[in-house]
PDB file of N, CA and C in Angstrom:
ATOM      1  N   VAL A 232      12.418   8.825  23.108  1.00 57.00           N
ATOM      2  CA  VAL A 232      11.339   7.989  22.318  1.00 57.00           C
ATOM      3  C   VAL A 232      10.344   8.309  23.338  1.00 57.00           C
ATOM      4  N   VAL A 233       8.961   8.563  22.468  1.00 61.00           N
ATOM      5  CA  VAL A 233       7.768   8.625  22.803  1.00 61.00           C
ATOM      6  C   VAL A 233       6.663   7.765  22.165  1.00 61.00           C
ATOM      7  N   ASN A 234       5.614   7.809  22.895  1.00 64.00           N
ATOM      8  CA  ASN A 234       4.619   6.731  22.489  1.00 64.00           C
ATOM      9  C   ASN A 234       3.804   7.592  21.513  1.00 64.00           C
ATOM     10  N   LYS A 235       3.619   6.879  20.354  1.00 67.00           N
ATOM     11  CA  LYS A 235       2.632   7.324  19.096  1.00 67.00           C
ATOM     12  C   LYS A 235       1.347   7.189  19.717  1.00 67.00           C
ATOM     13  N   PRO A 236       0.579   8.428  19.431  1.00 71.00           N
ATOM     14  CA  PRO A 236      -0.880   8.562  19.926  1.00 71.00           C
ATOM     15  C   PRO A 236      -1.578   7.348  19.395  1.00 71.00           C
ATOM     16  N   GLU A 237      -2.090   6.601  20.279  1.00 74.00           N
ATOM     17  CA  GLU A 237      -3.103   5.142  20.031  1.00 74.00           C
ATOM     18  C   GLU A 237      -2.251   4.141  19.194  1.00 74.00           C
ATOM     19  N   ALA A 238      -1.183   4.055  19.576  1.00 71.00           N
ATOM     20  CA  ALA A 238      -0.332   2.953  18.912  1.00 71.00           C
ATOM     21  C   ALA A 238       0.465   2.066  19.925  1.00 71.00           C
ATOM     22  N   LYS A 239       0.825   1.126  19.704  1.00 73.00           N
ATOM     23  CA  LYS A 239       1.754   0.271  20.685  1.00 73.00           C
ATOM     24  C   LYS A 239       3.248   0.371  20.244  1.00 73.00           C
ATOM     25  N   ASP A 240       3.578   0.985  19.317  1.00 71.00           N
ATOM     26  CA  ASP A 240       4.733   1.105  19.110  1.00 71.00           C
ATOM     27  C   ASP A 240       5.332   2.501  19.469  1.00 71.00           C
ATOM     28  N   HIS A 241       6.735   2.850  19.385  1.00 67.00           N
ATOM     29  CA  HIS A 241       7.312   4.170  19.882  1.00 67.00           C
ATOM     30  C   HIS A 241       7.745   4.979  18.512  1.00 67.00           C
ATOM     31  N   ARG A 242       7.861   6.248  18.806  1.00 70.00           N
ATOM     32  CA  ARG A 242       8.280   7.087  17.772  1.00 70.00           C
ATOM     33  C   ARG A 242       9.684   7.707  18.335  1.00 70.00           C
ATOM     34  N   VAL A 243      10.545   7.836  17.550  1.00 72.00           N
ATOM     35  CA  VAL A 243      11.936   8.532  17.943  1.00 72.00           C
ATOM     36  C   VAL A 243      11.692   9.907  17.595  1.00 72.00           C
ATOM     37  N   THR A 244      12.178  10.822  18.532  1.00 80.00           N
ATOM     38  CA  THR A 244      11.902  12.167  18.298  1.00 80.00           C
ATOM     39  C   THR A 244      13.472  12.709  18.553  1.00 80.00           C
ATOM     40  N   VAL A 245      13.939  13.840  17.779  1.00 84.00           N
ATOM     41  CA  VAL A 245      15.250  14.341  18.194  1.00 84.00           C
ATOM     42  C   VAL A 245      15.129  15.841  18.255  1.00 84.00           C
ATOM     43  N   ASP A 246      15.553  16.403  19.363  1.00 88.00           N
ATOM     44  CA  ASP A 246      15.699  17.886  19.360  1.00 88.00           C
ATOM     45  C   ASP A 246      17.007  18.168  18.826  1.00 88.00           C
ATOM     46  N   VAL A 247      16.656  19.143  17.504  1.00 89.00           N
ATOM     47  CA  VAL A 247      17.803  19.458  16.491  1.00 89.00           C
ATOM     48  C   VAL A 247      17.959  20.872  16.780  1.00 89.00           C
ATOM     49  N   ARG A 248      17.585  21.650  17.855  1.00 92.00           N
ATOM     50  CA  ARG A 248      17.941  22.976  17.899  1.00 92.00           C
ATOM     51  C   ARG A 248      19.286  23.320  18.023  1.00 92.00           C
ATOM     52  N   GLY A 249      20.234  22.560  18.713  1.00 90.00           N
ATOM     53  CA  GLY A 249      21.731  22.584  18.475  1.00 90.00           C
ATOM     54  C   GLY A 249      22.278  22.723  17.267  1.00 90.00           C
ATOM     55  N   ALA A 250      21.595  21.478  16.286  1.00 88.00           N
ATOM     56  CA  ALA A 250      22.276  21.388  15.224  1.00 88.00           C
ATOM     57  C   ALA A 250      21.675  22.590  14.121  1.00 88.00           C
ATOM     58  N   ASN A 251      20.496  22.929  14.388  1.00 89.00           N
ATOM     59  CA  ASN A 251      19.888  24.083  13.700  1.00 89.00           C
ATOM     60  C   ASN A 251      20.788  25.378  13.851  1.00 89.00           C
ATOM     61  N   ALA A 252      21.133  25.545  15.203  1.00 91.00           N
ATOM     62  CA  ALA A 252      21.924  26.674  15.327  1.00 91.00           C
ATOM     63  C   ALA A 252      23.515  26.898  14.731  1.00 91.00           C
ATOM     64  N   CYS A 253      23.699  25.522  13.860  1.00 87.00           N
ATOM     65  CA  CYS A 253      25.046  25.686  13.141  1.00 87.00           C
ATOM     66  C   CYS A 253      24.702  25.681  11.871  1.00 87.00           C
ATOM     67  N   VAL A 254      23.385  25.789  11.373  1.00 84.00           N
ATOM     68  CA  VAL A 254      23.249  26.034   9.948  1.00 84.00           C
ATOM     69  C   VAL A 254      22.690  27.213   9.520  1.00 84.00           C
ATOM     70  N   GLU A 255      23.302  27.611   8.313  1.00 84.00           N
ATOM     71  CA  GLU A 255      22.876  29.116   7.953  1.00 84.00           C
ATOM     72  C   GLU A 255      21.327  28.629   7.347  1.00 84.00           C
ATOM     73  N   SER A 256      20.472  29.617   7.771  1.00 82.00           N
ATOM     74  CA  SER A 256      19.096  29.427   7.460  1.00 82.00           C
ATOM     75  C   SER A 256      19.025  30.169   6.012  1.00 82.00           C
ATOM     76  N   VAL A 257      18.338  29.405   5.111  1.00 82.00           N
ATOM     77  CA  VAL A 257      17.813  30.058   3.548  1.00 82.00           C
ATOM     78  C   VAL A 257      16.614  30.834   3.755  1.00 82.00           C
ATOM     79  N   VAL A 258      16.457  31.933   3.150  1.00 80.00           N
ATOM     80  CA  VAL A 258      15.185  32.792   3.237  1.00 80.00           C
ATOM     81  C   VAL A 258      14.544  32.459   1.898  1.00 80.00           C
ATOM     82  N   TRP A 259      13.324  31.960   2.174  1.00 77.00           N
ATOM     83  CA  TRP A 259      12.498  31.564   1.126  1.00 77.00           C
ATOM     84  C   TRP A 259      11.575  32.572   0.800  1.00 77.00           C
ATOM     85  N   PRO A 260      11.373  33.166  -0.418  1.00 79.00           N
ATOM     86  CA  PRO A 260      10.188  34.098  -0.411  1.00 79.00           C
ATOM     87  C   PRO A 260       8.814  33.446  -0.579  1.00 79.00           C
ATOM     88  N   MET A 261       7.943  34.085  -0.072  1.00 77.00           N
ATOM     89  CA  MET A 261       6.524  33.408  -0.080  1.00 77.00           C
ATOM     90  C   MET A 261       5.870  33.711  -1.468  1.00 77.00           C
ATOM     91  N   PRO A 262       5.259  32.803  -2.179  1.00 80.00           N
ATOM     92  CA  PRO A 262       4.723  33.128  -3.385  1.00 80.00           C
ATOM     93  C   PRO A 262       3.467  34.087  -3.274  1.00 80.00           C
ATOM     94  N   ILE A 263       3.463  34.770  -4.354  1.00 88.00           N
ATOM     95  CA  ILE A 263       2.089  35.637  -4.509  1.00 88.00           C
ATOM     96  C   ILE A 263       1.024  34.911  -5.139  1.00 88.00           C
ATOM     97  N   LEU A 264      -0.006  34.613  -4.720  1.00 88.00           N
ATOM     98  CA  LEU A 264      -1.002  33.679  -4.961  1.00 88.00           C
ATOM     99  C   LEU A 264      -1.762  34.289  -6.428  1.00 88.00           C
ATOM    100  N   GLU A 265      -1.593  35.641  -6.524  1.00 91.00           N
ATOM    101  CA  GLU A 265      -2.371  36.242  -7.702  1.00 91.00           C
ATOM    102  C   GLU A 265      -1.482  35.779  -9.131  1.00 91.00           C
ATOM    103  N   ALA A 266      -0.167  36.098  -8.757  1.00 90.00           N
ATOM    104  CA  ALA A 266       0.943  35.745  -9.765  1.00 90.00           C
ATOM    105  C   ALA A 266       1.058  34.313 -10.364  1.00 90.00           C
ATOM    106  N   ALA A 267       0.646  33.570  -9.244  1.00 86.00           N
ATOM    107  CA  ALA A 267       0.609  32.014  -9.395  1.00 86.00           C
ATOM    108  C   ALA A 267      -0.648  31.785 -10.508  1.00 86.00           C
ATOM    109  N   PHE A 268      -1.711  32.131 -10.183  1.00 89.00           N
ATOM    110  CA  PHE A 268      -3.043  32.129 -10.795  1.00 89.00           C
ATOM    111  C   PHE A 268      -2.762  32.859 -12.311  1.00 89.00           C
ATOM    112  N   GLU A 269      -1.978  33.973 -12.370  1.00 92.00           N
ATOM    113  CA  GLU A 269      -1.964  34.263 -13.744  1.00 92.00           C
ATOM    114  C   GLU A 269      -1.280  33.589 -14.513  1.00 92.00           C
ATOM    115  N   GLN A 270      -0.205  32.868 -14.022  1.00 90.00           N
ATOM    116  CA  GLN A 270       0.844  31.990 -14.783  1.00 90.00           C
ATOM    117  C   GLN A 270      -0.278  30.634 -15.331  1.00 90.00           C
ATOM    118  N   LEU A 271      -1.218  30.491 -14.448  1.00 90.00           N
ATOM    119  CA  LEU A 271      -2.019  29.343 -14.904  1.00 90.00           C
ATOM    120  C   LEU A 271      -3.225  29.794 -15.913  1.00 90.00           C
ATOM    121  N   ARG A 272      -3.509  30.854 -16.186  1.00 92.00           N
ATOM    122  CA  ARG A 272      -4.536  31.367 -16.860  1.00 92.00           C
ATOM    123  C   ARG A 272      -4.361  30.864 -18.213  1.00 92.00           C
ATOM    124  N   GLY A 273      -5.607  30.349 -18.983  1.00 93.00           N
ATOM    125  CA  GLY A 273      -5.419  30.055 -20.332  1.00 93.00           C
ATOM    126  C   GLY A 273      -5.168  28.356 -20.487  1.00 93.00           C
ATOM    127  N   SER A 274      -4.559  27.733 -19.207  1.00 91.00           N
ATOM    128  CA  SER A 274      -4.036  26.475 -19.300  1.00 91.00           C
ATOM    129  C   SER A 274      -5.318  25.505 -19.213  1.00 91.00           C
ATOM    130  N   SER A 275      -4.955  24.495 -19.961  1.00 92.00           N
ATOM    131  CA  SER A 275      -6.335  23.332 -20.195  1.00 92.00           C
ATOM    132  C   SER A 275      -5.984  22.219 -19.185  1.00 92.00           C
ATOM    133  N   GLN A 276      -4.472  21.956 -18.803  1.00 92.00           N
ATOM    134  CA  GLN A 276      -4.540  21.011 -18.085  1.00 92.00           C
ATOM    135  C   GLN A 276      -3.583  21.333 -16.916  1.00 92.00           C
ATOM    136  N   TYR A 277      -3.917  20.736 -15.588  1.00 87.00           N
ATOM    137  CA  TYR A 277      -3.136  21.072 -14.321  1.00 87.00           C
ATOM    138  C   TYR A 277      -2.796  19.623 -13.677  1.00 87.00           C
ATOM    139  N   PHE A 278      -1.810  19.711 -12.791  1.00 87.00           N
ATOM    140  CA  PHE A 278      -1.264  18.628 -12.134  1.00 87.00           C
ATOM    141  C   PHE A 278      -0.812  19.312 -10.598  1.00 87.00           C
ATOM    142  N   SER A 279      -0.804  18.443  -9.688  1.00 82.00           N
ATOM    143  CA  SER A 279      -0.273  18.949  -8.315  1.00 82.00           C
ATOM    144  C   SER A 279       0.649  17.747  -8.121  1.00 82.00           C
ATOM    145  N   LEU A 280       1.816  18.201  -7.124  1.00 77.00           N
ATOM    146  CA  LEU A 280       2.425  17.221  -6.645  1.00 77.00           C
ATOM    147  C   LEU A 280       2.769  17.360  -5.293  1.00 77.00           C
ATOM    148  N   ASP A 281       2.708  16.262  -4.535  1.00 75.00           N
ATOM    149  CA  ASP A 281       3.129  16.217  -3.045  1.00 75.00           C
ATOM    150  C   ASP A 281       3.956  15.146  -2.632  1.00 75.00           C
ATOM    151  N   PHE A 282       4.580  15.841  -1.571  1.00 70.00           N
ATOM    152  CA  PHE A 282       5.684  14.839  -1.062  1.00 70.00           C
ATOM    153  C   PHE A 282       4.915  14.188   0.269  1.00 70.00           C
ATOM    154  N   PHE A 283       4.350  13.044  -0.021  1.00 70.00           N
ATOM    155  CA  PHE A 283       3.789  12.221   1.155  1.00 70.00           C
ATOM    156  C   PHE A 283       4.777  11.674   1.969  1.00 70.00           C
ATOM    157  N   LYS A 284       4.836  12.121   3.314  1.00 64.00           N
ATOM    158  CA  LYS A 284       6.414  11.660   4.104  1.00 64.00           C
ATOM    159  C   LYS A 284       7.645  12.165   3.344  1.00 64.00           C
ATOM    160  N   GLY A 285       7.390  13.378   2.822  1.00 64.00           N
ATOM    161  CA  GLY A 285       8.915  13.904   2.163  1.00 64.00           C
ATOM    162  C   GLY A 285      10.085  13.821   2.859  1.00 64.00           C
ATOM    163  N   PHE A 286       9.781  14.097   4.262  1.00 61.00           N
ATOM    164  CA  PHE A 286      11.178  14.289   5.097  1.00 61.00           C
ATOM    165  C   PHE A 286      11.849  12.926   5.068  1.00 61.00           C
ATOM    166  N   TRP A 287      11.128  11.718   4.757  1.00 65.00           N
ATOM    167  CA  TRP A 287      11.749  10.541   4.510  1.00 65.00           C
ATOM    168  C   TRP A 287      12.546  10.257   3.212  1.00 65.00           C
ATOM    169  N   GLN A 288      12.323  11.075   1.980  1.00 75.00           N
ATOM    170  CA  GLN A 288      12.436  10.809   0.818  1.00 75.00           C
ATOM    171  C   GLN A 288      13.812  11.919   0.370  1.00 75.00           C
ATOM    172  N   LEU A 289      13.829  12.950   0.833  1.00 82.00           N
ATOM    173  CA  LEU A 289      14.548  13.980   0.438  1.00 82.00           C
ATOM    174  C   LEU A 289      16.156  13.966   1.026  1.00 82.00           C
ATOM    175  N   ALA A 290      17.188  13.853   0.013  1.00 88.00           N
ATOM    176  CA  ALA A 290      18.560  13.387   0.418  1.00 88.00           C
ATOM    177  C   ALA A 290      19.111  14.745   1.311  1.00 88.00           C
ATOM    178  N   MET A 291      19.742  14.606   2.466  1.00 88.00           N
ATOM    179  CA  MET A 291      20.481  15.366   3.107  1.00 88.00           C
ATOM    180  C   MET A 291      21.720  15.645   2.543  1.00 88.00           C
ATOM    181  N   ALA A 292      22.327  16.973   2.546  1.00 87.00           N
ATOM    182  CA  ALA A 292      23.378  17.307   1.938  1.00 87.00           C
ATOM    183  C   ALA A 292      24.503  16.788   2.657  1.00 87.00           C
ATOM    184  N   LEU A 293      25.678  16.249   2.188  1.00 91.00           N
ATOM    185  CA  LEU A 293      26.849  15.542   2.724  1.00 91.00           C
ATOM    186  C   LEU A 293      27.339  16.241   3.746  1.00 91.00           C
ATOM    187  N   LEU A 294      27.255  17.596   3.666  1.00 86.00           N
ATOM    188  CA  LEU A 294      27.929  18.767   4.611  1.00 86.00           C
ATOM    189  C   LEU A 294      27.155  18.576   5.785  1.00 86.00           C
ATOM    190  N   CYS A 295      25.649  18.425   5.896  1.00 85.00           N
ATOM    191  CA  CYS A 295      24.924  18.402   6.925  1.00 85.00           C
ATOM    192  C   CYS A 295      25.018  17.313   7.711  1.00 85.00           C
ATOM    193  N   GLN A 296      25.198  16.067   7.143  1.00 90.00           N
ATOM    194  CA  GLN A 296      24.882  14.831   7.918  1.00 90.00           C
ATOM    195  C   GLN A 296      25.392  14.636   9.158  1.00 90.00           C
ATOM    196  N   GLU A 297      26.683  15.128   9.073  1.00 91.00           N
ATOM    197  CA  GLU A 297      27.442  14.801  10.247  1.00 91.00           C
ATOM    198  C   GLU A 297      26.998  15.993  11.361  1.00 91.00           C
ATOM    199  N   ILE A 298      26.558  17.063  11.014  1.00 89.00           N
ATOM    200  CA  ILE A 298      25.853  18.079  12.037  1.00 89.00           C
ATOM    201  C   ILE A 298      24.709  17.369  12.772  1.00 89.00           C
ATOM    202  N   TYR A 299      23.729  16.678  12.009  1.00 89.00           N
ATOM    203  CA  TYR A 299      22.652  16.201  12.603  1.00 89.00           C
ATOM    204  C   TYR A 299      22.836  14.699  12.812  1.00 89.00           C
ATOM    205  N   SER A 300      24.045  14.314  13.211  1.00 90.00           N
ATOM    206  CA  SER A 300      24.281  12.990  13.765  1.00 90.00           C
ATOM    207  C   SER A 300      23.683  12.630  15.156  1.00 90.00           C
ATOM    208  N   ILE A 301      23.039  11.614  15.419  1.00 88.00           N
ATOM    209  CA  ILE A 301      22.479  11.453  16.661  1.00 88.00           C
ATOM    210  C   ILE A 301      23.228  10.368  17.527  1.00 88.00           C
ATOM    211  N   LEU A 302      23.665  10.687  18.747  1.00 88.00           N
ATOM    212  CA  LEU A 302      24.379   9.690  19.735  1.00 88.00           C
ATOM    213  C   LEU A 302      23.367   8.856  20.448  1.00 88.00           C
ATOM    214  N   THR A 303      23.381   7.724  20.400  1.00 86.00           N
ATOM    215  CA  THR A 303      22.578   6.803  21.136  1.00 86.00           C
ATOM    216  C   THR A 303      23.504   5.790  21.955  1.00 86.00           C
ATOM    217  N   GLU A 304      22.790   4.997  22.654  1.00 88.00           N
ATOM    218  CA  GLU A 304      23.236   3.754  23.476  1.00 88.00           C
ATOM    219  C   GLU A 304      23.770   3.034  22.488  1.00 88.00           C
ATOM    220  N   GLU A 305      23.533   2.793  21.504  1.00 89.00           N
ATOM    221  CA  GLU A 305      23.828   1.645  20.360  1.00 89.00           C
ATOM    222  C   GLU A 305      25.096   2.205  19.438  1.00 89.00           C
ATOM    223  N   GLY A 306      25.265   3.476  19.450  1.00 93.00           N
ATOM    224  CA  GLY A 306      26.262   4.250  18.501  1.00 93.00           C
ATOM    225  C   GLY A 306      25.687   5.459  17.773  1.00 93.00           C
ATOM    226  N   VAL A 307      26.624   5.983  17.012  1.00 94.00           N
ATOM    227  CA  VAL A 307      26.188   7.124  16.431  1.00 94.00           C
ATOM    228  C   VAL A 307      25.155   6.813  15.206  1.00 94.00           C
ATOM    229  N   ILE A 308      24.235   7.559  14.817  1.00 90.00           N
ATOM    230  CA  ILE A 308      23.512   7.284  13.873  1.00 90.00           C
ATOM    231  C   ILE A 308      23.358   8.665  12.850  1.00 90.00           C
ATOM    232  N   THR A 309      23.866   8.621  11.754  1.00 93.00           N
ATOM    233  CA  THR A 309      24.027   9.528  10.754  1.00 93.00           C
ATOM    234  C   THR A 309      23.005   9.682   9.726  1.00 93.00           C
ATOM    235  N   PRO A 310      22.022  10.762   9.759  1.00 90.00           N
ATOM    236  CA  PRO A 310      20.953  10.416   8.700  1.00 90.00           C
ATOM    237  C   PRO A 310      21.539  10.852   7.295  1.00 90.00           C
ATOM    238  N   THR A 311      20.950  10.106   6.332  1.00 91.00           N
ATOM    239  CA  THR A 311      21.133  10.602   4.927  1.00 91.00           C
ATOM    240  C   THR A 311      20.039  11.169   4.443  1.00 91.00           C
ATOM    241  N   ARG A 312      18.934  11.471   5.082  1.00 87.00           N
ATOM    242  CA  ARG A 312      17.553  11.926   4.709  1.00 87.00           C
ATOM    243  C   ARG A 312      17.356  13.234   5.546  1.00 87.00           C
ATOM    244  N   VAL A 313      16.420  14.251   4.983  1.00 84.00           N
ATOM    245  CA  VAL A 313      16.206  15.322   5.519  1.00 84.00           C
ATOM    246  C   VAL A 313      15.330  15.135   6.878  1.00 84.00           C
ATOM    247  N   LEU A 314      15.690  15.563   8.298  1.00 83.00           N
ATOM    248  CA  LEU A 314      14.924  15.456   9.246  1.00 83.00           C
ATOM    249  C   LEU A 314      13.912  16.344   9.507  1.00 83.00           C
ATOM    250  N   MET A 315      12.924  15.919  10.201  1.00 81.00           N
ATOM    251  CA  MET A 315      11.537  16.780  10.258  1.00 81.00           C
ATOM    252  C   MET A 315      12.125  17.789  11.451  1.00 81.00           C
ATOM    253  N   GLY A 316      11.918  18.979  11.217  1.00 84.00           N
ATOM    254  CA  GLY A 316      12.534  20.219  12.244  1.00 84.00           C
ATOM    255  C   GLY A 316      13.842  20.538  11.792  1.00 84.00           C
ATOM    256  N   GLY A 317      14.499  20.171  11.129  1.00 84.00           N
ATOM    257  CA  GLY A 317      15.830  20.561  10.564  1.00 84.00           C
ATOM    258  C   GLY A 317      15.658  21.943   9.921  1.00 84.00           C
ATOM    259  N   ALA A 318      16.760  22.823  10.198  1.00 82.00           N
ATOM    260  CA  ALA A 318      16.809  23.855   9.488  1.00 82.00           C
ATOM    261  C   ALA A 318      16.504  23.850   8.006  1.00 82.00           C
ATOM    262  N   ASN A 319      15.776  24.617   7.435  1.00 79.00           N
ATOM    263  CA  ASN A 319      15.439  24.742   6.029  1.00 79.00           C
ATOM    264  C   ASN A 319      15.038  23.561   5.361  1.00 79.00           C
ATOM    265  N   SER A 320      14.460  22.640   6.243  1.00 75.00           N
ATOM    266  CA  SER A 320      13.711  21.524   5.692  1.00 75.00           C
ATOM    267  C   SER A 320      12.248  21.664   5.472  1.00 75.00           C
TER     268      SER A 320
END
């Protein structure tokens, strides 16, 4: 638990390096910007989509939930949403 900048409450942080070592990384190709713009050429309408606080919205695969479980003084917390810093997140 660390203090949030300029706040009176706390933020829970988890070191997920051990869990990340158990997860097979997925290699994502970087998009080619020129190719993306070429696909948009001639379009008259556009929209953008952004996952604001997306880490708290995206469901975590059932197979990964146990790997990322957190042991606390209160008991075990098993996340059901993607954690910030998790492999492939």
